[in-house]
């Protein structure tokens, strides 16, 4: 079995949407402290602007300056006339500078397999390593949610399932008009709990990441903190950001608190020692007043991996007890 949360440690706390048809926004994005950015050829790009936007994507990736961040392009969905050209032009033009493609409106295994096979053909033709470019699958419709579990295991390239609340709300005919917010009139819980939990379970069962979608009220910090805090608490790895003002908040919500990070590292050290012969080869042991066992180790692995990925470092070392 894969260790939870540690297989795909590419940090994705913040995934910045950058319209590929807007050179000013592409330039601005270079200086922003996000974990991932994606150049968007889909809904943020008008149909007539798509051919020029493809060229802008290739140019922006080849120009570099994106160090330390995951470089992603959102292509158009497989049922459009643009998808194949998006993939061919972007990967042929800048495949070496690309980490993942984000495929929107995924509703079946076939959608992901089409992209996987197309990528393989292009990688072979160009002599690029086959399989290096990953895929993020965006789930944003009733059919997509219904297929989430099989989609999540449909390709070894898959790195994340990504929720798309705007298209999802439209697909379900939810009453709300504010993307990412609760629909007015629904006052007995969180209208997004089911879909978030379903995507999270599907992603974790497949050993990949789960990313929450955008919150469109870009000036509402309290709203953003509340909404991001919910998916972070469930276990999501990160969330989209649409505006520079959203970045710090979301990075912080999806990073473990320093105290939790240090505690997780202590659990890992203490458990490793207690289960070793020097520590008595015990399966369960005490760390201070807390009982720790194999399940504690798994939970600690996730927090420690996220803390390290967020740049946290230890300020102390756990040492074995002296008798
Ligand atoms: C994003 O693509 C969304 O539909 O929310
Ligand atoms: Mg969408």
mmCIF file of C-alpha atoms and ligand atoms in Angstrom:
data_model
loop_
_atom_site.group_PDB
_atom_site.id
_atom_site.type_symbol
_atom_site.label_atom_id
_atom_site.label_comp_id
_atom_site.label_asym_id
_atom_site.label_seq_id
_atom_site.Cartn_x
_atom_site.Cartn_y
_atom_site.Cartn_z
ATOM 1 C CA UNK A 1 0.000 0.000 0.000
ATOM 2 C CA UNK A 2 1.210 3.546 -0.701
ATOM 3 C CA UNK A 3 1.953 5.838 2.238
ATOM 4 C CA UNK A 4 -0.854 8.426 2.467
ATOM 5 C CA UNK A 5 0.017 11.872 1.184
ATOM 6 C CA UNK A 6 3.694 11.259 0.564
ATOM 7 C CA UNK A 7 3.799 9.773 -2.927
ATOM 8 C CA UNK A 8 3.090 12.979 -4.767
ATOM 9 C CA UNK A 9 4.804 15.587 -2.710
ATOM 10 C CA UNK A 10 4.922 18.186 -5.476
ATOM 11 C CA UNK A 11 3.548 21.060 -3.402
ATOM 12 C CA UNK A 12 0.226 22.372 -4.682
ATOM 13 C CA UNK A 13 -1.039 24.517 -1.790
ATOM 14 C CA UNK A 14 -1.712 27.366 -4.210
ATOM 15 C CA UNK A 15 -2.513 26.786 -7.901
ATOM 16 C CA UNK A 16 -2.686 30.126 -9.716
ATOM 17 C CA UNK A 17 -4.980 30.495 -12.724
ATOM 18 C CA UNK A 18 -3.343 32.630 -15.433
ATOM 19 C CA UNK A 19 -5.355 33.432 -18.595
ATOM 20 C CA UNK A 20 -3.034 32.473 -21.454
ATOM 21 C CA UNK A 21 -4.423 35.223 -23.686
ATOM 22 C CA UNK A 22 -3.323 37.963 -21.275
ATOM 23 C CA UNK A 23 0.425 38.738 -21.590
ATOM 24 C CA UNK A 24 0.309 41.218 -18.689
ATOM 25 C CA UNK A 25 -1.027 38.564 -16.327
ATOM 26 C CA UNK A 26 1.515 35.989 -17.550
ATOM 27 C CA UNK A 27 4.313 38.455 -16.824
ATOM 28 C CA UNK A 28 2.899 39.298 -13.406
ATOM 29 C CA UNK A 29 2.539 35.612 -12.517
ATOM 30 C CA UNK A 30 6.321 35.102 -12.830
ATOM 31 C CA UNK A 31 6.930 36.991 -9.598
ATOM 32 C CA UNK A 32 4.219 35.375 -7.472
ATOM 33 C CA UNK A 33 4.880 32.958 -4.608
ATOM 34 C CA UNK A 34 2.566 30.113 -5.567
ATOM 35 C CA UNK A 35 3.365 26.392 -5.636
ATOM 36 C CA UNK A 36 1.819 25.890 -9.077
ATOM 37 C CA UNK A 37 0.600 28.124 -11.869
ATOM 38 C CA UNK A 38 -1.473 27.033 -14.811
ATOM 39 C CA UNK A 39 -1.675 28.898 -18.087
ATOM 40 C CA UNK A 40 -5.312 28.621 -19.098
ATOM 41 C CA UNK A 41 -6.331 27.878 -22.671
ATOM 42 C CA UNK A 42 -9.859 26.887 -21.603
ATOM 43 C CA UNK A 43 -12.550 29.051 -20.035
ATOM 44 C CA UNK A 44 -10.397 32.127 -19.349
ATOM 45 C CA UNK A 45 -9.513 32.279 -23.036
ATOM 46 C CA UNK A 46 -12.087 33.372 -25.650
ATOM 47 C CA UNK A 47 -12.500 31.048 -28.672
ATOM 48 C CA UNK A 48 -11.053 33.558 -31.129
ATOM 49 C CA UNK A 49 -8.047 34.159 -28.859
ATOM 50 C CA UNK A 50 -7.081 30.492 -28.519
ATOM 51 C CA UNK A 51 -4.645 30.151 -31.464
ATOM 52 C CA UNK A 52 -2.600 33.170 -30.338
ATOM 53 C CA UNK A 53 -2.839 32.022 -26.718
ATOM 54 C CA UNK A 54 -1.264 28.659 -27.618
ATOM 55 C CA UNK A 55 1.710 30.510 -29.076
ATOM 56 C CA UNK A 56 1.877 32.704 -25.963
ATOM 57 C CA UNK A 57 1.948 29.605 -23.746
ATOM 58 C CA UNK A 58 4.852 28.091 -25.681
ATOM 59 C CA UNK A 59 6.743 31.378 -25.543
ATOM 60 C CA UNK A 60 6.094 31.912 -21.831
ATOM 61 C CA UNK A 61 7.234 28.398 -20.872
ATOM 62 C CA UNK A 62 10.364 28.541 -23.034
ATOM 63 C CA UNK A 63 11.274 31.971 -21.714
ATOM 64 C CA UNK A 64 11.716 30.416 -18.233
ATOM 65 C CA UNK A 65 11.629 32.334 -14.967
ATOM 66 C CA UNK A 66 9.203 29.890 -13.306
ATOM 67 C CA UNK A 67 11.765 28.208 -11.051
ATOM 68 C CA UNK A 68 10.497 26.358 -8.025
ATOM 69 C CA UNK A 69 6.925 26.219 -9.273
ATOM 70 C CA UNK A 70 5.000 23.444 -10.978
ATOM 71 C CA UNK A 71 4.348 24.455 -14.599
ATOM 72 C CA UNK A 72 0.911 23.447 -15.860
ATOM 73 C CA UNK A 73 -1.235 24.279 -18.884
ATOM 74 C CA UNK A 74 -5.003 23.821 -18.886
ATOM 75 C CA UNK A 75 -6.013 22.596 -22.324
ATOM 76 C CA UNK A 76 -9.577 22.529 -23.589
ATOM 77 C CA UNK A 77 -11.887 19.605 -22.860
ATOM 78 C CA UNK A 78 -11.884 16.526 -25.087
ATOM 79 C CA UNK A 79 -15.286 17.292 -26.598
ATOM 80 C CA UNK A 80 -14.106 20.594 -28.096
ATOM 81 C CA UNK A 81 -12.461 21.245 -31.451
ATOM 82 C CA UNK A 82 -9.457 22.817 -29.676
ATOM 83 C CA UNK A 83 -8.162 20.040 -27.398
ATOM 84 C CA UNK A 84 -5.912 18.095 -29.797
ATOM 85 C CA UNK A 85 -4.254 21.224 -31.157
ATOM 86 C CA UNK A 86 -3.706 22.559 -27.630
ATOM 87 C CA UNK A 87 -1.865 19.394 -26.660
ATOM 88 C CA UNK A 88 0.167 19.090 -29.863
ATOM 89 C CA UNK A 89 1.223 22.734 -30.043
ATOM 90 C CA UNK A 90 2.054 23.121 -26.355
ATOM 91 C CA UNK A 91 3.950 19.850 -25.958
ATOM 92 C CA UNK A 92 5.759 20.057 -29.297
ATOM 93 C CA UNK A 93 6.639 23.669 -28.617
ATOM 94 C CA UNK A 94 7.576 23.524 -24.937
ATOM 95 C CA UNK A 95 7.279 19.915 -23.705
ATOM 96 C CA UNK A 96 10.555 20.052 -21.805
ATOM 97 C CA UNK A 97 9.379 23.085 -19.856
ATOM 98 C CA UNK A 98 6.050 21.569 -18.879
ATOM 99 C CA UNK A 99 5.295 19.534 -15.748
ATOM 100 C CA UNK A 100 1.612 18.674 -16.219
ATOM 101 C CA UNK A 101 -1.413 19.224 -18.390
ATOM 102 C CA UNK A 102 -4.691 20.010 -16.654
ATOM 103 C CA UNK A 103 -7.605 18.398 -18.463
ATOM 104 C CA UNK A 104 -10.971 20.028 -17.664
ATOM 105 C CA UNK A 105 -14.464 18.500 -17.737
ATOM 106 C CA UNK A 106 -13.237 14.945 -17.297
ATOM 107 C CA UNK A 107 -16.224 12.604 -17.265
ATOM 108 C CA UNK A 108 -14.761 9.220 -18.084
ATOM 109 C CA UNK A 109 -11.632 7.121 -18.125
ATOM 110 C CA UNK A 110 -11.497 7.575 -21.924
ATOM 111 C CA UNK A 111 -10.854 11.290 -21.568
ATOM 112 C CA UNK A 112 -7.725 10.727 -19.507
ATOM 113 C CA UNK A 113 -6.570 7.802 -21.653
ATOM 114 C CA UNK A 114 -6.867 9.921 -24.786
ATOM 115 C CA UNK A 115 -4.584 12.518 -23.250
ATOM 116 C CA UNK A 116 -2.174 9.901 -21.905
ATOM 117 C CA UNK A 117 -1.825 8.235 -25.318
ATOM 118 C CA UNK A 118 -1.529 11.529 -27.177
ATOM 119 C CA UNK A 119 1.212 12.645 -24.791
ATOM 120 C CA UNK A 120 3.029 9.362 -25.308
ATOM 121 C CA UNK A 121 2.944 9.796 -29.087
ATOM 122 C CA UNK A 122 4.330 13.308 -28.892
ATOM 123 C CA UNK A 123 6.995 12.366 -26.325
ATOM 124 C CA UNK A 124 8.122 9.484 -28.555
ATOM 125 C CA UNK A 125 8.208 11.672 -31.654
ATOM 126 C CA UNK A 126 10.301 14.300 -29.876
ATOM 127 C CA UNK A 127 12.556 11.873 -28.007
ATOM 128 C CA UNK A 128 11.287 13.121 -24.622
ATOM 129 C CA UNK A 129 11.110 10.707 -21.674
ATOM 130 C CA UNK A 130 7.788 8.898 -21.970
ATOM 131 C CA UNK A 131 5.510 9.510 -19.002
ATOM 132 C CA UNK A 132 7.320 12.484 -17.456
ATOM 133 C CA UNK A 133 4.518 14.958 -18.192
ATOM 134 C CA UNK A 134 1.771 14.441 -15.635
ATOM 135 C CA UNK A 135 -1.978 14.935 -15.823
ATOM 136 C CA UNK A 136 -4.362 16.718 -13.473
ATOM 137 C CA UNK A 137 -8.007 15.721 -14.072
ATOM 138 C CA UNK A 138 -10.609 18.369 -13.359
ATOM 139 C CA UNK A 139 -13.917 16.987 -12.155
ATOM 140 C CA UNK A 140 -16.729 19.494 -12.534
ATOM 141 C CA UNK A 141 -19.969 17.837 -13.595
ATOM 142 C CA UNK A 142 -22.451 15.283 -12.323
ATOM 143 C CA UNK A 143 -21.025 12.659 -14.714
ATOM 144 C CA UNK A 144 -17.486 13.512 -13.672
ATOM 145 C CA UNK A 145 -18.269 13.053 -9.997
ATOM 146 C CA UNK A 146 -20.048 9.774 -10.739
ATOM 147 C CA UNK A 147 -16.853 8.524 -12.448
ATOM 148 C CA UNK A 148 -14.347 9.984 -9.968
ATOM 149 C CA UNK A 149 -13.077 6.676 -8.590
ATOM 150 C CA UNK A 150 -12.303 5.105 -11.968
ATOM 151 C CA UNK A 151 -10.908 8.346 -13.373
ATOM 152 C CA UNK A 152 -8.494 8.595 -10.427
ATOM 153 C CA UNK A 153 -6.818 5.311 -11.398
ATOM 154 C CA UNK A 154 -7.031 5.723 -15.178
ATOM 155 C CA UNK A 155 -3.388 6.623 -15.873
ATOM 156 C CA UNK A 156 -0.031 6.450 -14.115
ATOM 157 C CA UNK A 157 0.426 10.063 -15.234
ATOM 158 C CA UNK A 158 -2.379 11.274 -12.984
ATOM 159 C CA UNK A 159 -1.122 13.484 -10.175
ATOM 160 C CA UNK A 160 -4.312 15.125 -8.911
ATOM 161 C CA UNK A 161 -8.071 15.388 -9.079
ATOM 162 C CA UNK A 162 -9.139 19.032 -9.202
ATOM 163 C CA UNK A 163 -12.610 20.255 -8.234
ATOM 164 C CA UNK A 164 -14.299 22.816 -10.527
ATOM 165 C CA UNK A 165 -17.086 24.424 -8.485
ATOM 166 C CA UNK A 166 -18.355 26.815 -11.187
ATOM 167 C CA UNK A 167 -19.077 24.169 -13.803
ATOM 168 C CA UNK A 168 -20.207 21.785 -11.083
ATOM 169 C CA UNK A 169 -22.794 24.262 -9.765
ATOM 170 C CA UNK A 170 -24.047 24.774 -13.320
ATOM 171 C CA UNK A 171 -24.135 21.030 -14.013
ATOM 172 C CA UNK A 172 -26.235 20.374 -10.925
ATOM 173 C CA UNK A 173 -28.409 23.480 -11.464
ATOM 174 C CA UNK A 174 -27.517 24.611 -7.955
ATOM 175 C CA UNK A 175 -29.176 27.892 -7.056
ATOM 176 C CA UNK A 176 -26.015 29.780 -6.049
ATOM 177 C CA UNK A 177 -24.436 32.405 -8.288
ATOM 178 C CA UNK A 178 -21.275 32.979 -6.230
ATOM 179 C CA UNK A 179 -18.752 30.316 -7.150
ATOM 180 C CA UNK A 180 -17.423 28.421 -4.153
ATOM 181 C CA UNK A 181 -20.062 29.837 -1.774
ATOM 182 C CA UNK A 182 -23.047 28.069 -0.293
ATOM 183 C CA UNK A 183 -26.225 28.343 -2.407
ATOM 184 C CA UNK A 184 -28.738 30.657 -0.705
ATOM 185 C CA UNK A 185 -31.569 28.746 0.965
ATOM 186 C CA UNK A 186 -29.452 25.707 1.848
ATOM 187 C CA UNK A 187 -29.024 26.090 5.584
ATOM 188 C CA UNK A 188 -28.606 22.561 6.907
ATOM 189 C CA UNK A 189 -24.943 21.915 6.095
ATOM 190 C CA UNK A 190 -22.229 22.414 3.524
ATOM 191 C CA UNK A 191 -23.601 21.951 -0.004
ATOM 192 C CA UNK A 192 -20.095 20.978 -1.190
ATOM 193 C CA UNK A 193 -19.290 18.432 1.491
ATOM 194 C CA UNK A 194 -20.380 15.431 -0.561
ATOM 195 C CA UNK A 195 -18.446 16.313 -3.686
ATOM 196 C CA UNK A 196 -15.307 17.358 -1.811
ATOM 197 C CA UNK A 197 -15.319 14.184 0.252
ATOM 198 C CA UNK A 198 -15.993 12.011 -2.779
ATOM 199 C CA UNK A 199 -13.124 13.514 -4.762
ATOM 200 C CA UNK A 200 -10.820 13.281 -1.761
ATOM 201 C CA UNK A 201 -11.633 9.617 -1.170
ATOM 202 C CA UNK A 202 -11.197 8.811 -4.881
ATOM 203 C CA UNK A 203 -7.870 10.652 -4.996
ATOM 204 C CA UNK A 204 -6.488 9.099 -1.822
ATOM 205 C CA UNK A 205 -7.587 5.603 -2.827
ATOM 206 C CA UNK A 206 -5.515 6.112 -5.992
ATOM 207 C CA UNK A 207 -2.579 7.671 -4.110
ATOM 208 C CA UNK A 208 -2.871 11.063 -5.836
ATOM 209 C CA UNK A 209 -3.569 14.621 -4.691
ATOM 210 C CA UNK A 210 -6.887 16.430 -4.302
ATOM 211 C CA UNK A 211 -7.122 20.126 -5.149
ATOM 212 C CA UNK A 212 -10.031 22.446 -4.362
ATOM 213 C CA UNK A 213 -11.217 24.918 -7.007
ATOM 214 C CA UNK A 214 -11.579 28.695 -7.044
ATOM 215 C CA UNK A 215 -13.347 31.161 -4.744
ATOM 216 C CA UNK A 216 -14.495 34.006 -6.910
ATOM 217 C CA UNK A 217 -14.991 36.713 -4.269
ATOM 218 C CA UNK A 218 -11.372 37.779 -4.547
ATOM 219 C CA UNK A 219 -11.717 40.680 -2.055
ATOM 220 C CA UNK A 220 -13.432 38.612 0.643
ATOM 221 C CA UNK A 221 -10.565 37.326 2.806
ATOM 222 C CA UNK A 222 -12.791 35.983 5.563
ATOM 223 C CA UNK A 223 -14.854 34.059 3.035
ATOM 224 C CA UNK A 224 -11.715 32.660 1.428
ATOM 225 C CA UNK A 225 -10.269 31.616 4.802
ATOM 226 C CA UNK A 226 -13.538 29.872 5.732
ATOM 227 C CA UNK A 227 -13.920 28.033 2.410
ATOM 228 C CA UNK A 228 -10.225 27.084 2.072
ATOM 229 C CA UNK A 229 -10.146 26.065 5.741
ATOM 230 C CA UNK A 230 -12.901 23.525 5.116
ATOM 231 C CA UNK A 231 -11.182 21.667 2.296
ATOM 232 C CA UNK A 232 -7.823 21.914 4.092
ATOM 233 C CA UNK A 233 -9.398 20.409 7.221
ATOM 234 C CA UNK A 234 -10.799 17.503 5.211
ATOM 235 C CA UNK A 235 -7.314 16.748 3.868
ATOM 236 C CA UNK A 236 -7.132 18.514 0.483
ATOM 237 C CA UNK A 237 -3.625 19.412 -0.680
ATOM 238 C CA UNK A 238 -4.374 22.890 -1.993
ATOM 239 C CA UNK A 239 -6.711 25.262 -3.751
ATOM 240 C CA UNK A 240 -6.826 27.432 -6.825
ATOM 241 C CA UNK A 241 -6.102 31.129 -6.480
ATOM 242 C CA UNK A 242 -7.323 33.702 -8.979
ATOM 243 C CA UNK A 243 -5.709 36.869 -7.692
ATOM 244 C CA UNK A 244 -2.433 37.807 -5.973
ATOM 245 C CA UNK A 245 -4.429 38.899 -2.887
ATOM 246 C CA UNK A 246 -5.530 35.298 -2.316
ATOM 247 C CA UNK A 247 -2.055 33.737 -2.289
ATOM 248 C CA UNK A 248 -0.765 34.303 1.262
ATOM 249 C CA UNK A 249 -4.045 33.266 2.836
ATOM 250 C CA UNK A 250 -4.267 30.003 0.893
ATOM 251 C CA UNK A 251 -0.576 29.121 1.323
ATOM 252 C CA UNK A 252 -1.000 29.572 5.036
ATOM 253 C CA UNK A 253 -4.280 27.631 5.315
ATOM 254 C CA UNK A 254 -2.736 24.631 3.506
ATOM 255 C CA UNK A 255 0.544 24.631 5.476
ATOM 256 C CA UNK A 256 0.686 22.816 8.790
ATOM 257 C CA UNK A 257 1.172 24.996 11.884
ATOM 258 C CA UNK A 258 4.829 25.001 13.010
ATOM 259 C CA UNK A 259 3.956 23.256 16.295
ATOM 260 C CA UNK A 260 2.087 20.483 14.454
ATOM 261 C CA UNK A 261 4.977 20.061 12.028
ATOM 262 C CA UNK A 262 7.562 19.745 14.816
ATOM 263 C CA UNK A 263 5.308 17.346 16.691
ATOM 264 C CA UNK A 264 4.918 15.188 13.569
ATOM 265 C CA UNK A 265 8.705 14.995 13.135
ATOM 266 C CA UNK A 266 9.003 14.004 16.828
ATOM 267 C CA UNK A 267 6.438 11.228 16.326
ATOM 268 C CA UNK A 268 8.376 9.865 13.345
ATOM 269 C CA UNK A 269 11.682 9.835 15.267
ATOM 270 C CA UNK A 270 10.169 8.472 18.466
ATOM 271 C CA UNK A 271 8.229 5.744 16.675
ATOM 272 C CA UNK A 272 11.271 4.699 14.630
ATOM 273 C CA UNK A 273 13.292 4.367 17.836
ATOM 274 C CA UNK A 274 10.609 2.554 19.894
ATOM 275 C CA UNK A 275 10.030 0.010 17.111
ATOM 276 C CA UNK A 276 13.784 -0.638 16.719
ATOM 277 C CA UNK A 277 15.583 -3.229 18.811
ATOM 278 C CA UNK A 278 17.391 -0.450 20.723
ATOM 279 C CA UNK A 279 13.972 0.904 21.729
ATOM 280 C CA UNK A 280 12.548 -2.488 22.698
ATOM 281 C CA UNK A 281 10.843 -3.279 19.348
ATOM 282 C CA UNK A 282 7.495 -2.043 20.651
ATOM 283 C CA UNK A 283 4.460 -1.471 18.385
ATOM 284 C CA UNK A 284 2.891 1.144 20.621
ATOM 285 C CA UNK A 285 4.805 3.570 22.811
ATOM 286 C CA UNK A 286 4.459 6.810 24.726
ATOM 287 C CA UNK A 287 5.586 10.192 23.426
ATOM 288 C CA UNK A 288 5.156 12.493 26.411
ATOM 289 C CA UNK A 289 1.595 11.840 27.539
ATOM 290 C CA UNK A 290 0.479 10.592 24.117
ATOM 291 C CA UNK A 291 0.251 6.984 22.953
ATOM 292 C CA UNK A 292 1.683 6.538 19.437
ATOM 293 C CA UNK A 293 1.460 3.562 17.098
ATOM 294 C CA UNK A 294 1.619 2.732 13.373
ATOM 295 C CA UNK A 295 -1.492 4.812 12.631
ATOM 296 C CA UNK A 296 0.079 7.818 14.396
ATOM 297 C CA UNK A 297 3.148 7.356 12.190
ATOM 298 C CA UNK A 298 1.018 7.466 9.037
ATOM 299 C CA UNK A 299 -0.727 10.656 10.146
ATOM 300 C CA UNK A 300 2.599 12.192 11.132
ATOM 301 C CA UNK A 301 4.098 11.344 7.727
ATOM 302 C CA UNK A 302 1.482 13.468 6.001
ATOM 303 C CA UNK A 303 1.974 16.491 8.253
ATOM 304 C CA UNK A 304 5.771 16.192 8.128
ATOM 305 C CA UNK A 305 5.798 15.885 4.322
ATOM 306 C CA UNK A 306 3.513 18.907 3.956
ATOM 307 C CA UNK A 307 5.576 20.923 6.424
ATOM 308 C CA UNK A 308 8.836 20.133 4.623
ATOM 309 C CA UNK A 309 7.227 20.930 1.283
ATOM 310 C CA UNK A 310 6.067 24.262 2.736
ATOM 311 C CA UNK A 311 9.671 25.041 3.731
ATOM 312 C CA UNK A 312 9.339 24.372 7.484
ATOM 313 C CA UNK A 313 12.453 23.047 9.220
ATOM 314 C CA UNK A 314 12.929 21.599 12.691
ATOM 315 C CA UNK A 315 14.126 23.762 15.524
ATOM 316 C CA UNK A 316 14.716 20.828 17.883
ATOM 317 C CA UNK A 317 15.542 17.107 17.740
ATOM 318 C CA UNK A 318 13.751 14.317 19.550
ATOM 319 C CA UNK A 319 16.141 12.258 21.659
ATOM 320 C CA UNK A 320 15.463 8.776 23.106
ATOM 321 C CA UNK A 321 14.684 8.623 26.829
ATOM 322 C CA UNK A 322 17.631 7.767 29.112
ATOM 323 C CA UNK A 323 16.891 5.153 31.823
HETATM 324 C C1 LIG B 1 -13.305 25.871 -12.776
HETATM 325 O O1 LIG B 1 -12.965 25.476 -13.853
HETATM 326 C C2 LIG B 1 -14.645 25.787 -12.312
HETATM 327 O O2 LIG B 1 -15.491 25.344 -13.108
HETATM 328 O O3 LIG B 1 -14.902 26.150 -11.150
HETATM 329 MG MG1 LIG B 2 -14.623 24.838 -15.036
#
